[in-house]
Amino acid sequence: MEEVRIGVYVCWCGNNIAKMVDVQDVAMEVETLPNVVIARDYKYMCSDPGQDLIISDIKKHRLNRVVVSACSPRIHELTFRKALEHAGLNPYMFEMANIREHVSWVHNDREEATRKAKSLVAAAINRVCWHESLEKRSVEINPATLIIGGGISGITAALEIADAGKQVYLVEKSAQLGGFASKMCLTSPFMYSTTQMIRAKINKVMNNPNIQVLLNTQIEELSGYLGNFTTTVSEDGRDLELKFGNIIVTIGLKAFDPSVIENYKYGILPDVVTSLEFEGMLKAGKIETRDGRIPRHVAVIHCVGSRNATYHDYCSRLCCKNALKYANMVRAAIPGANIFEMYADMRAMGNGCEELYSVTSKKNVMFLMFDQHNGLPEIRKAGPKDNCDMIIELDEKLSGERIEVPADLVILMVAIEAHEEAKRLAQVTGVSMCGNQFFIERHPKLDPVATTTDGVYVAGSCQAPKDIPDSVAQARAAAARVLCTISKGNVEVEVTTAEVNEDRCCGCQTCISVCPYTAITFDEEKSVSVVNEVLCKGCGTCGSTCPTGAIRAQHFTDLQILSQIDGLLEKSMELKEV
Amino acid sequence: MATRVDPTFFKSLEKFGVKDWKDCYHCGNCTANCPLTEEDTLFPRKTIRQAQMGLKDKLISNTDLWMCYFCGDCTKTCPREANPCEIMRSIRRYQTSVYDWTGLSKKLYTSAAWEIAVIVGIGIIILALFGLFLPPSAELWSNPARFINAQGGVMINNLVDGISGSKFLYIIHYGDWVMALIAGGLLISNIFRMFYLTLWRDTSVRIPLTAYVTEFWRLVYHFLTQPKLRKCDDKSYWLGHITLMTGYTIMFILIVALLPVFQTEEIVPWYNWQRILGYYATFGILVFLIPVIVGRFRKRQCKLKHTHPTDWHFIIMLGLTALSGIAVHIFRLSGMPLETYFSYVIHLAILVPMILIEVPFTKWSHLAYRPFAIYIKALKRAAGRREEAPIPQFA
């Protein structure tokens, strides 16, 4: 093994670190540690002069390892790795000790803080001794894309990618494109005709030479990884092998079945309909009861299956604004009708929705609030004297009274649920699901279209209940991400992956069961686990569960971590009884 | 028992004032802000909700809105500018029309033409009665000096030929009695209906008979002093109101009960009790009326921003009554018998329709409804207490 020559750099971070840690003392003390060639302190290590200092020291003192003790590696690890690269060192020969977030910002005893800083730096020095050079790897990207689901999200993403000149396979389970959006009559709150919007889009998809639409088709199995996926689908009885580099999952949603809520007597009383069935009525141009009469009292019940601990805790997001749309449409179609909106909370959010709410509230619509915790409204058949078909009884929250509401037609605003295929497709594509079986994005705020599996993106209501604008935005974002990787041609993959020592592997397959990225497969012939380095994210879960120690997580080897602990203990030394 | 909602009900309320009932979104700022609300008396929000939902029975049996003195603080702080104060007034007008079994109240509140016609009609009857039975003496023109007494004032009871002073006085006196009996009788019958609608109709509540006696003091106390109004933030409002209220109560007692000692031929010195009380009553009415008139024109204060036609009618009638009364007094003291006679007749032609219309049917009826509502509330609470009491306690 070559001689280890370490340079240590202690950052002041202006006054951020220096006010609580005696940085000069730290630098002086760690300089005496073995293998440390040089230790310096500097006002801002991350600044250009700070980086230049490291680069020139590497050259001048023939350093082959560097420790920077400054802020969190989340902020500047990449900066310093680049500096190492500039100086001709492998960027992984670097370790960072966090003495800002972990020391100066959280302590108020300067002496103790300095001691803690010293031990953290010493730990980093011990660790960096065992660092190994790791080489960056990249994979080629197949420019074709698979889109699963032909709803508004799938159609949008397909057009976006195809318009950029790349091949798209658009797979749809049913016999036609359009999804749930095409089942709606008008959009809310701006009342566009969905048919006109979707029809034009579908025509574009059908006529686009770059899009191959596969109807009545499901994805059963998927192999490969980012850049190089393959699947086999059957088209007209023939097996067809598709090869593609990225996947966008846009399988959409399922409507909640309200017959499980006894209070609403859906399926028992003929004129209790779901919002989807009512959209059908609107599309047909007739608002009428089952036996063809014009309803005099129309009641809309919100939150059917949403925001209720028994069914779904979440808010379905679309129902309030759609319910307001219904109130407007019923008012337009039957000017003399009594319209009742029974809501738990009015949550018509989004552009133009609050305005729709205030416009609707001026149209003689009676808004009645119920409390989901105190029982749902109850629908019953009206008696002969009631002069209406049904009576809805509820505890109205704002008046505190138990009231009866007459109704001839009841519209249930059913919740949006995850698609029934979601679970199966999550397993096929390796995407994680939340408790409600919606797909989970990689980061809820900063990475809303990617998933934890590289090369697989999500868009639309399969990720959470979404309206058309949100679905379209997410679909285009996913398409943009896919086009990015395609135009780059290849993509760098994680270097700090797990390695299996085949001699030690006992073939217990514990690692396969714990891997969150389905990156490990089992080689039946050799009877050992095999890590797919493209899928592996280097989380280390397999390494820590492996009973024989056969799996080694690169850059987090046992030796590296144990020596880091050693360094920490040696310097924090005389452990005091507190 | 569930109550049926009625989405068309608010339309029947619209004629009583407020047109827009939908602005309120029930944040409850008004109730939180009101110094008069109590745990079981949550207005205006709850009352507004009953009106919005068309819970007619609940609204009719609701006595809470009589607890409100319409200071306007709720309207000032309403984030939706829904004007709760004016909504409360409108519901009060509606309530008054519901308590009135004759149906006249509704006509008067919802039609300005009806109100003016009734006022003018009664006024003409009074003028006609005077013309037919108590015409002015011809000597008022030819020999006015005959009607001047030793102190130089007009002998007010001797302005009609062939009717002696004491006879004239008693004709007017009994006329006042008739007016008071009609107005009072109607008002009392309406109060019985109020009791029925708000209390007796609800069979689930049993009021202990003793409570009617033990809680009675509230009726008298609140009628005389309006202690709830003192809780309002604007204290000057209470002072003005109590001055007005004592003023016209005194005047009412003077003309109905004490006319023979009030309207004497001899002009008593200014420090005599009749004159002092008379001046106080006039002062009390004007001191309240003038700022209200100015305020209703300026529309700065929330409570005076919106004026229903009946509000103006009341102000005009009360103002004219006071002014014509002052005129009678001045003409009398200045020894002008002709002017005294006519101003006296006009004074009565304004006063009588005002009392007959305002007391049993419209705005002035609150003099009874408000203390009775407080009394009824106390009775309901007493019933509540009795129901709670017998819960057995086991050790």
PDB file of N, CA and C in Angstrom, chain B residues 144-171:
ATOM      1  N   PRO B 144    -110.662  87.070  19.986  1.00  0.00           N
ATOM      2  CA  PRO B 144    -109.718  86.138  20.640  1.00  0.00           C
ATOM      3  C   PRO B 144    -109.473  86.480  22.100  1.00  0.00           C
ATOM      4  N   ALA B 145    -109.651  87.693  22.486  1.00  0.00           N
ATOM      5  CA  ALA B 145    -109.336  88.096  23.858  1.00  0.00           C
ATOM      6  C   ALA B 145    -110.178  87.330  24.866  1.00  0.00           C
ATOM      7  N   ARG B 146    -111.358  86.832  24.446  1.00  0.00           N
ATOM      8  CA  ARG B 146    -112.253  86.114  25.357  1.00  0.00           C
ATOM      9  C   ARG B 146    -111.582  84.847  25.920  1.00  0.00           C
ATOM     10  N   PHE B 147    -110.617  84.315  25.163  1.00  0.00           N
ATOM     11  CA  PHE B 147    -110.036  83.027  25.567  1.00  0.00           C
ATOM     12  C   PHE B 147    -108.735  83.176  26.350  1.00  0.00           C
ATOM     13  N   ILE B 148    -108.432  84.424  26.682  1.00  0.00           N
ATOM     14  CA  ILE B 148    -107.180  84.658  27.421  1.00  0.00           C
ATOM     15  C   ILE B 148    -107.501  84.724  28.920  1.00  0.00           C
ATOM     16  N   ASN B 149    -106.737  84.025  29.717  1.00  0.00           N
ATOM     17  CA  ASN B 149    -106.985  84.056  31.163  1.00  0.00           C
ATOM     18  C   ASN B 149    -106.181  85.170  31.815  1.00  0.00           C
ATOM     19  N   ALA B 150    -106.272  85.193  33.152  1.00  0.00           N
ATOM     20  CA  ALA B 150    -105.667  86.297  33.901  1.00  0.00           C
ATOM     21  C   ALA B 150    -104.157  86.389  33.712  1.00  0.00           C
ATOM     22  N   GLN B 151    -103.520  85.198  33.490  1.00  0.00           N
ATOM     23  CA  GLN B 151    -102.047  85.228  33.350  1.00  0.00           C
ATOM     24  C   GLN B 151    -101.610  85.561  31.926  1.00  0.00           C
ATOM     25  N   GLY B 152    -102.625  85.788  31.024  1.00  0.00           N
ATOM     26  CA  GLY B 152    -102.281  86.114  29.637  1.00  0.00           C
ATOM     27  C   GLY B 152    -102.134  84.893  28.761  1.00  0.00           C
ATOM     28  N   GLY B 153    -102.428  83.698  29.284  1.00  0.00           N
ATOM     29  CA  GLY B 153    -102.317  82.490  28.477  1.00  0.00           C
ATOM     30  C   GLY B 153    -103.679  82.080  27.934  1.00  0.00           C
ATOM     31  N   VAL B 154    -103.652  81.134  26.946  1.00  0.00           N
ATOM     32  CA  VAL B 154    -104.890  80.674  26.338  1.00  0.00           C
ATOM     33  C   VAL B 154    -105.558  79.657  27.251  1.00  0.00           C
ATOM     34  N   MET B 155    -106.915  79.802  27.403  1.00  0.00           N
ATOM     35  CA  MET B 155    -107.667  78.812  28.172  1.00  0.00           C
ATOM     36  C   MET B 155    -107.955  77.647  27.238  1.00  0.00           C
ATOM     37  N   ILE B 156    -107.090  76.647  27.253  1.00  0.00           N
ATOM     38  CA  ILE B 156    -107.048  75.626  26.209  1.00  0.00           C
ATOM     39  C   ILE B 156    -108.297  74.757  26.165  1.00  0.00           C
ATOM     40  N   ASN B 157    -108.971  74.580  27.296  1.00  0.00           N
ATOM     41  CA  ASN B 157    -110.131  73.684  27.322  1.00  0.00           C
ATOM     42  C   ASN B 157    -111.441  74.387  26.956  1.00  0.00           C
ATOM     43  N   ASN B 158    -111.404  75.679  26.667  1.00  0.00           N
ATOM     44  CA  ASN B 158    -112.629  76.442  26.416  1.00  0.00           C
ATOM     45  C   ASN B 158    -112.699  76.998  25.008  1.00  0.00           C
ATOM     46  N   LEU B 159    -112.051  76.331  24.051  1.00  0.00           N
ATOM     47  CA  LEU B 159    -111.989  76.878  22.702  1.00  0.00           C
ATOM     48  C   LEU B 159    -113.154  76.415  21.843  1.00  0.00           C
ATOM     49  N   VAL B 160    -114.042  75.584  22.417  1.00  0.00           N
ATOM     50  CA  VAL B 160    -115.176  75.065  21.648  1.00  0.00           C
ATOM     51  C   VAL B 160    -116.457  75.629  22.238  1.00  0.00           C
ATOM     52  N   ASP B 161    -117.331  76.097  21.338  1.00  0.00           N
ATOM     53  CA  ASP B 161    -118.593  76.685  21.822  1.00  0.00           C
ATOM     54  C   ASP B 161    -119.489  75.602  22.400  1.00  0.00           C
ATOM     55  N   GLY B 162    -120.173  75.932  23.497  1.00  0.00           N
ATOM     56  CA  GLY B 162    -121.195  75.054  24.055  1.00  0.00           C
ATOM     57  C   GLY B 162    -120.659  73.894  24.861  1.00  0.00           C
ATOM     58  N   ILE B 163    -119.350  73.772  24.972  1.00  0.00           N
ATOM     59  CA  ILE B 163    -118.781  72.687  25.781  1.00  0.00           C
ATOM     60  C   ILE B 163    -117.908  73.305  26.843  1.00  0.00           C
ATOM     61  N   SER B 164    -118.254  72.991  28.110  1.00  0.00           N
ATOM     62  CA  SER B 164    -117.505  73.615  29.202  1.00  0.00           C
ATOM     63  C   SER B 164    -116.086  73.055  29.255  1.00  0.00           C
ATOM     64  N   GLY B 165    -115.247  73.786  29.958  1.00  0.00           N
ATOM     65  CA  GLY B 165    -113.841  73.407  30.065  1.00  0.00           C
ATOM     66  C   GLY B 165    -113.683  72.015  30.622  1.00  0.00           C
ATOM     67  N   SER B 166    -114.403  71.689  31.706  1.00  0.00           N
ATOM     68  CA  SER B 166    -114.204  70.383  32.323  1.00  0.00           C
ATOM     69  C   SER B 166    -114.749  69.278  31.422  1.00  0.00           C
ATOM     70  N   LYS B 167    -115.832  69.568  30.686  1.00  0.00           N
ATOM     71  CA  LYS B 167    -116.394  68.560  29.805  1.00  0.00           C
ATOM     72  C   LYS B 167    -115.421  68.248  28.659  1.00  0.00           C
ATOM     73  N   PHE B 168    -114.881  69.342  28.069  1.00  0.00           N
ATOM     74  CA  PHE B 168    -113.890  69.183  26.986  1.00  0.00           C
ATOM     75  C   PHE B 168    -112.727  68.309  27.450  1.00  0.00           C
ATOM     76  N   LEU B 169    -112.243  68.660  28.640  1.00  0.00           N
ATOM     77  CA  LEU B 169    -111.093  67.936  29.178  1.00  0.00           C
ATOM     78  C   LEU B 169    -111.403  66.451  29.305  1.00  0.00           C
ATOM     79  N   TYR B 170    -112.617  66.140  29.799  1.00  0.00           N
ATOM     80  CA  TYR B 170    -112.938  64.727  29.993  1.00  0.00           C
ATOM     81  C   TYR B 170    -113.200  63.995  28.689  1.00  0.00           C
ATOM     82  N   ILE B 171    -113.694  64.727  27.676  1.00  0.00           N
ATOM     83  CA  ILE B 171    -113.831  64.087  26.351  1.00  0.00           C
ATOM     84  C   ILE B 171    -112.459  63.635  25.857  1.00  0.00           C
TER      85      ILE B 171
END
